[in-house]
Tab-separated table of C-alpha atoms and ligand atoms in Angstrom:
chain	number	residue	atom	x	y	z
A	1	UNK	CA	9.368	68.689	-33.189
A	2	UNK	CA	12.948	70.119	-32.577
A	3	UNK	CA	13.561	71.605	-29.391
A	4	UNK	CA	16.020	73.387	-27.890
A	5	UNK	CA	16.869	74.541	-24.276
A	6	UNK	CA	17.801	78.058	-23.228
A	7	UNK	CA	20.566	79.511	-20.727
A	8	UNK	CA	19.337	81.341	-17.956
A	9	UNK	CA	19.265	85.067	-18.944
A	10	UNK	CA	20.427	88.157	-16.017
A	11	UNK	CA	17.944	90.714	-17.335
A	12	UNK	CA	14.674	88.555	-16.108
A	13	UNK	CA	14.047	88.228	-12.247
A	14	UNK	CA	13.382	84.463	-12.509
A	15	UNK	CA	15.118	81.192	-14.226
A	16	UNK	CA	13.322	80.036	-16.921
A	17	UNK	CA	13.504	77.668	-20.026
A	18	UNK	CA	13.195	78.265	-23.475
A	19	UNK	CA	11.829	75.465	-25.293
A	20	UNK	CA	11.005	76.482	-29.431
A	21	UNK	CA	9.213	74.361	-32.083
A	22	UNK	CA	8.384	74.851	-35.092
A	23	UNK	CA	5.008	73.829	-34.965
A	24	UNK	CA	4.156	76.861	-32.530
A	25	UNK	CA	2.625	79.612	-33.705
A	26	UNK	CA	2.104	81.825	-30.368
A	27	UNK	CA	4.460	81.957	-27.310
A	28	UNK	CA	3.378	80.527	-23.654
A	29	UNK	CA	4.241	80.590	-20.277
A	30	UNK	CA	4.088	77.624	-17.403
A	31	UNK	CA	5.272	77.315	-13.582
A	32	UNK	CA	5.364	73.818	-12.786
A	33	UNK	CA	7.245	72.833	-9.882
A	34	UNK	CA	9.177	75.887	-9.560
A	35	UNK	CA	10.123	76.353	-13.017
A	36	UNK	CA	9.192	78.519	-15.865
A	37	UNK	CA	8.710	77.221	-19.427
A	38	UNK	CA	8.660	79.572	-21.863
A	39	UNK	CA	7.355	77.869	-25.698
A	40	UNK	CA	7.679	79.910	-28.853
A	41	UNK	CA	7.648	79.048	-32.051
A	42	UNK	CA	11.072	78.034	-33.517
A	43	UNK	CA	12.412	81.292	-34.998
A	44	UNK	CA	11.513	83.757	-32.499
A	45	UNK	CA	14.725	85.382	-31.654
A	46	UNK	CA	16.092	85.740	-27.737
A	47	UNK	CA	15.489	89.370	-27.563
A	48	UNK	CA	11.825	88.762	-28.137
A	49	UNK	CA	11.893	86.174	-25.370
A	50	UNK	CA	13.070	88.368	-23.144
A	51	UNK	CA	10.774	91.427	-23.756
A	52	UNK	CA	8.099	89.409	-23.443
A	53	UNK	CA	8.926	87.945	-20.275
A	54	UNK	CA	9.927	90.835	-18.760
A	55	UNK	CA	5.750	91.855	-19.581
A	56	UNK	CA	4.849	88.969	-17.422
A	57	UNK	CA	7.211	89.525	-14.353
A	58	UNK	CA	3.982	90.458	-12.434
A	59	UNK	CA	2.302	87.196	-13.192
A	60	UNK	CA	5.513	84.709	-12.751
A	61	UNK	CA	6.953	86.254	-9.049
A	62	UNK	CA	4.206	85.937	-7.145
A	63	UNK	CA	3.394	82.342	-8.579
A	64	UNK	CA	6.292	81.083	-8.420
A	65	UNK	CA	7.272	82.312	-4.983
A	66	UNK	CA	3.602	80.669	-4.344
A	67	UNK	CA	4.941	76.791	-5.875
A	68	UNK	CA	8.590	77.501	-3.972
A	69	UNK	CA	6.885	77.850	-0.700
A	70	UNK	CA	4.790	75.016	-1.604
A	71	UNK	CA	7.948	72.825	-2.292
A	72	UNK	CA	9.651	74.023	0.360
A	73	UNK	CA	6.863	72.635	2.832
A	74	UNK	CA	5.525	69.915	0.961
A	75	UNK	CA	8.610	68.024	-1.247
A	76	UNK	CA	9.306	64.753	-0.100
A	77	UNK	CA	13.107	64.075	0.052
A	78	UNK	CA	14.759	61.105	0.961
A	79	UNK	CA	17.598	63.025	3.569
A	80	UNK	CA	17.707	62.225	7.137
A	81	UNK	CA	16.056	65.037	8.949
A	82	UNK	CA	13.739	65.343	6.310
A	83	UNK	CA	9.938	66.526	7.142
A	84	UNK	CA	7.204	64.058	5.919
A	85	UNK	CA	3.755	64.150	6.612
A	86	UNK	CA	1.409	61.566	7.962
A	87	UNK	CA	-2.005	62.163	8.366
A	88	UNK	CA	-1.162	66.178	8.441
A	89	UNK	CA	1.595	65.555	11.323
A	90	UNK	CA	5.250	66.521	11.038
A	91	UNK	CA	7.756	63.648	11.713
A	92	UNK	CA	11.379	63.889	10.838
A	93	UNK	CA	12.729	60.694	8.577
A	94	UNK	CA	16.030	59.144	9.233
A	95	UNK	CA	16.902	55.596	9.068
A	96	UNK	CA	19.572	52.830	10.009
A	97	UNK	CA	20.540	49.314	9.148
A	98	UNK	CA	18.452	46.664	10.600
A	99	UNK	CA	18.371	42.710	11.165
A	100	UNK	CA	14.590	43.242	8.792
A	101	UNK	CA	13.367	45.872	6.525
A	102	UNK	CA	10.775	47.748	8.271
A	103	UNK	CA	9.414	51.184	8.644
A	104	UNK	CA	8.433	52.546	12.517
A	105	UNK	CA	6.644	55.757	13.269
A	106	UNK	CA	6.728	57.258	16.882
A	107	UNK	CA	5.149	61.072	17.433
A	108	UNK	CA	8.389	62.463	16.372
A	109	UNK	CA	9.550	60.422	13.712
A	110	UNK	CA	9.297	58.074	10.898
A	111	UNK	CA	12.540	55.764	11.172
A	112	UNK	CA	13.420	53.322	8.132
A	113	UNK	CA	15.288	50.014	9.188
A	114	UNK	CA	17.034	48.607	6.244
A	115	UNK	CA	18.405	45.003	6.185
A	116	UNK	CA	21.577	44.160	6.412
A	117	UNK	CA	21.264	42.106	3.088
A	118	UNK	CA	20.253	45.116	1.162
A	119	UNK	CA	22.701	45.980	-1.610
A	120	UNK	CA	21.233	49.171	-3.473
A	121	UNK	CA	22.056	52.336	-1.924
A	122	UNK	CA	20.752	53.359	1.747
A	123	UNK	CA	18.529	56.642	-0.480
A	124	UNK	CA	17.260	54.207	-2.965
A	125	UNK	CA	16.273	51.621	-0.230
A	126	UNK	CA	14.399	54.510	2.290
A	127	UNK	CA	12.534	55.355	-0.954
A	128	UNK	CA	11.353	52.025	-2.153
A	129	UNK	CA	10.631	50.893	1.619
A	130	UNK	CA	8.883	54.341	2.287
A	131	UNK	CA	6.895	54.586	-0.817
A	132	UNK	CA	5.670	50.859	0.553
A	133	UNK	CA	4.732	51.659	3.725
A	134	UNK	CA	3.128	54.409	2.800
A	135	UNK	CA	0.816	52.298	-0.087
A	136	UNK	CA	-0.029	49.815	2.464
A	137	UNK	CA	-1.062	52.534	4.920
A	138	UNK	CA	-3.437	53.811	2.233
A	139	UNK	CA	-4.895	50.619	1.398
A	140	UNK	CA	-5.642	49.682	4.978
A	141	UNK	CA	-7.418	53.345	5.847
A	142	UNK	CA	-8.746	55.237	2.344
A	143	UNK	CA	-11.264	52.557	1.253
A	144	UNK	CA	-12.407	52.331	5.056
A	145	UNK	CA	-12.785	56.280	5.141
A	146	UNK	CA	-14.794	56.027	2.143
A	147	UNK	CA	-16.984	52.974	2.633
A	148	UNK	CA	-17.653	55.374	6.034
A	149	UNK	CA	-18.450	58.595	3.729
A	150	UNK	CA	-20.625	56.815	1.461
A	151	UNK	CA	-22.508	55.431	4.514
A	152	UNK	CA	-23.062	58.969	5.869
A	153	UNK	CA	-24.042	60.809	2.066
A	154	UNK	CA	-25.685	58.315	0.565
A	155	UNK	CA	-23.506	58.237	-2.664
A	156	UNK	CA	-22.324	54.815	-2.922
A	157	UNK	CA	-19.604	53.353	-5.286
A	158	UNK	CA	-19.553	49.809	-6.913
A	159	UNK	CA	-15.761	49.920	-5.781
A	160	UNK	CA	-13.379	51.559	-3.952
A	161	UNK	CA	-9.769	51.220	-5.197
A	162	UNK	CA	-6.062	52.816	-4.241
A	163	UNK	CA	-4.261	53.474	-7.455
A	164	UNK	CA	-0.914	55.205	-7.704
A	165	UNK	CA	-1.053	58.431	-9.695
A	166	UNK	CA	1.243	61.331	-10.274
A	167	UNK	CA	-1.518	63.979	-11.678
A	168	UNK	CA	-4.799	63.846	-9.413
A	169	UNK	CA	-5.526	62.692	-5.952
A	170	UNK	CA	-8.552	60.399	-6.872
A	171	UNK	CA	-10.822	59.530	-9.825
A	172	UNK	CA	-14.193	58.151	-10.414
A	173	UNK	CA	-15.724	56.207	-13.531
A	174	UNK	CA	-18.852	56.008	-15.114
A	175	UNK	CA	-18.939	52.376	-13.841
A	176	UNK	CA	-19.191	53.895	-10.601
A	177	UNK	CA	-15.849	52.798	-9.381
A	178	UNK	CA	-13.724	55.621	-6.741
A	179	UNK	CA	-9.975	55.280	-7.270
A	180	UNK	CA	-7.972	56.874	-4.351
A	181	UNK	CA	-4.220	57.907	-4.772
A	182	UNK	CA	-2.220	56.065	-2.086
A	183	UNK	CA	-0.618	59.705	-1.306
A	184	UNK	CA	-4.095	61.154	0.147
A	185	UNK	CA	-2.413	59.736	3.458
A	186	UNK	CA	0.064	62.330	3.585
A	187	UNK	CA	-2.946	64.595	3.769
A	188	UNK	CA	-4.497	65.770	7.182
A	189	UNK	CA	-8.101	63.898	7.320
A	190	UNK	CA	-10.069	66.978	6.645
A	191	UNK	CA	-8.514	67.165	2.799
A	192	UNK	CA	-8.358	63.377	2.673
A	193	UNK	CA	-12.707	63.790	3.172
A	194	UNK	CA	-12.455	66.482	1.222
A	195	UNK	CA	-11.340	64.459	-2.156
A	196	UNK	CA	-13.251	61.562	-1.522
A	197	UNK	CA	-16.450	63.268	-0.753
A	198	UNK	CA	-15.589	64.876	-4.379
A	199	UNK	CA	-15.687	61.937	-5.888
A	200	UNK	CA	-18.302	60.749	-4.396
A	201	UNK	CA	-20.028	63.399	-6.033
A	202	UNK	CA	-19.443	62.441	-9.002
A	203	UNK	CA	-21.166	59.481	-8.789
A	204	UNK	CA	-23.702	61.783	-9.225
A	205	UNK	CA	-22.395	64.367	-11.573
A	206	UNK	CA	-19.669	63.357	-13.972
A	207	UNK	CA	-18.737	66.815	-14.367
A	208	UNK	CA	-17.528	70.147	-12.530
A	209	UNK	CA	-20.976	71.545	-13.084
A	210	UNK	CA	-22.910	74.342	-10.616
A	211	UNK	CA	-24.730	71.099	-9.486
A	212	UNK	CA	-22.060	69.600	-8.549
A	213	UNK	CA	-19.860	72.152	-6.602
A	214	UNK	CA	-23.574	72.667	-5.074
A	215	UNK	CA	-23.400	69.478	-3.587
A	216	UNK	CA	-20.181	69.188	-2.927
A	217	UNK	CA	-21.301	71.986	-0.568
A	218	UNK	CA	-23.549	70.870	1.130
A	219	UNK	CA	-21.524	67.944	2.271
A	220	UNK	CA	-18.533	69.993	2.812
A	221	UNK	CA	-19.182	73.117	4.389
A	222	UNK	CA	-15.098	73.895	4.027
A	223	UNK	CA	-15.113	72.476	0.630
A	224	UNK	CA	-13.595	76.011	-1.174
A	225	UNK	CA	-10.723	76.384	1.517
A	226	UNK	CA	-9.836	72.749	1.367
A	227	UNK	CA	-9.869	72.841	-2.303
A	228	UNK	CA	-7.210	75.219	-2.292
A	229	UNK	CA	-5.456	73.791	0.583
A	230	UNK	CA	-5.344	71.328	-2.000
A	231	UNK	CA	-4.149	72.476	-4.835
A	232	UNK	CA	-0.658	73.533	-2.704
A	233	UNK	CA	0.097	70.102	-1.659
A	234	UNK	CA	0.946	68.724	-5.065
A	235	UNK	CA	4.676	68.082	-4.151
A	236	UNK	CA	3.209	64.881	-2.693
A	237	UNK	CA	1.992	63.702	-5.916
A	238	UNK	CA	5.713	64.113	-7.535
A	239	UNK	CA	7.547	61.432	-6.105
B	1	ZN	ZN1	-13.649	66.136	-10.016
């Protein structure tokens, strides 16, 4: 497949990309963390591209001013002053050098302590260290939270695991094993139920059936507004 990338073009009210191929046959549109993909096949000319986009103006703006707000609150970045979440709680990151690595939350802030001995640089380091602490919090509260949740519904899992993924917030298999992204802890508690009570229900139902938004339900009276709470906290699975 050949590709090729487009400029940015001052007739359409957004940036986007142009990506062609010549194995396309229709043209499509995607917003995915604040940017537009536009795919056509190869030999559709820029004219087109633009007409065509211009017909969809009233579907991009309001979606993607929906994902900027989204990233705006929600992005993790790795700048001192930055906001990161905990549980659902604001605390501001910064960090300094340190006789040990370590990672120290207070009410107001998360603060990063980097060794003295470390040699990459002081970003890379809060990442790695944050990212850490942040996969050992999960491990030492998710499968807890569940063990408790599968106490109170009665759906049970063989296992309970913390996996790190970058496209979903848990997973369960046929084997009857729940696998919990580490991230869920950036999550306030009600969403973090929220996802493992889904999967939980699939233990049950190993699909997205009536029966099983039904029961998800009846376990989680919220369930439809923490589903779309949801859906705008992706940022968190990105880095
Ligand atoms: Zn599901």
């Amino acid at each position: 497949m050949r590709k090729r990338v487009g400029k940015m073009a001052t007739e359409i009210p957004f940036p986007y990309r142009v990506v062609r191929s010549r194995k396309r046959r229709t043209a499509s549109l995607s917003i995915d963390m604040g940017q537009v993909e536009v795919r056509v096949p190869a030999l559709v000319d820029n004219a087109w591209v633009e007409q065509w986009l211009l017909s969809k103006s009233d579907w991009v703006l309001p979606r993607l001013a929906q994902q900027r707000e989204d990233l705006a609150d929600h992005e993790i970045r790795i700048e001192p002053g930055a906001q990161i979440f905990v549980a659902g709680e604001p605390r501001r990151l910064k960090w300094r050098r340190g006789a040990r690595s370590g990672v120290v939350e207070t009410p107001d802030h998360l603060e990063v302590i980097i060794s003295s001995r470390v040699r990459v640089a002081e970003v890379d380091a809060v990442h790695r260290q944050l990212k850490a602490w942040f996969a050992e919090r999960a491990q030492s509260v998710l499968p807890e939270r569940c063990e408790a949740l599968a106490e109170a519904t009665g759906l049970k899992p063989a296992k309970v695991v913390v996996k790190d993924y970058r496209r979903k917030w848990g997973q369960c298999s046929s084997s009857g094993t729940v696998s919990l992204n580490w991230r869920l802890v950036h999550l306030a508690p009600h969403l973090q139920d929220y996802v493992i009570i889904h999967e939980l229900c699939h233990l049950k139902y190993m699909n997205h059936g009536r029966e099983f938004w039904g029961l998800v339900h009846r376990l989680d009276a919220d369930y439809d507004q923490n589903r779309r709470q949801l859906a705008r906290a992706y940022p968190y699975l990105m880095w």
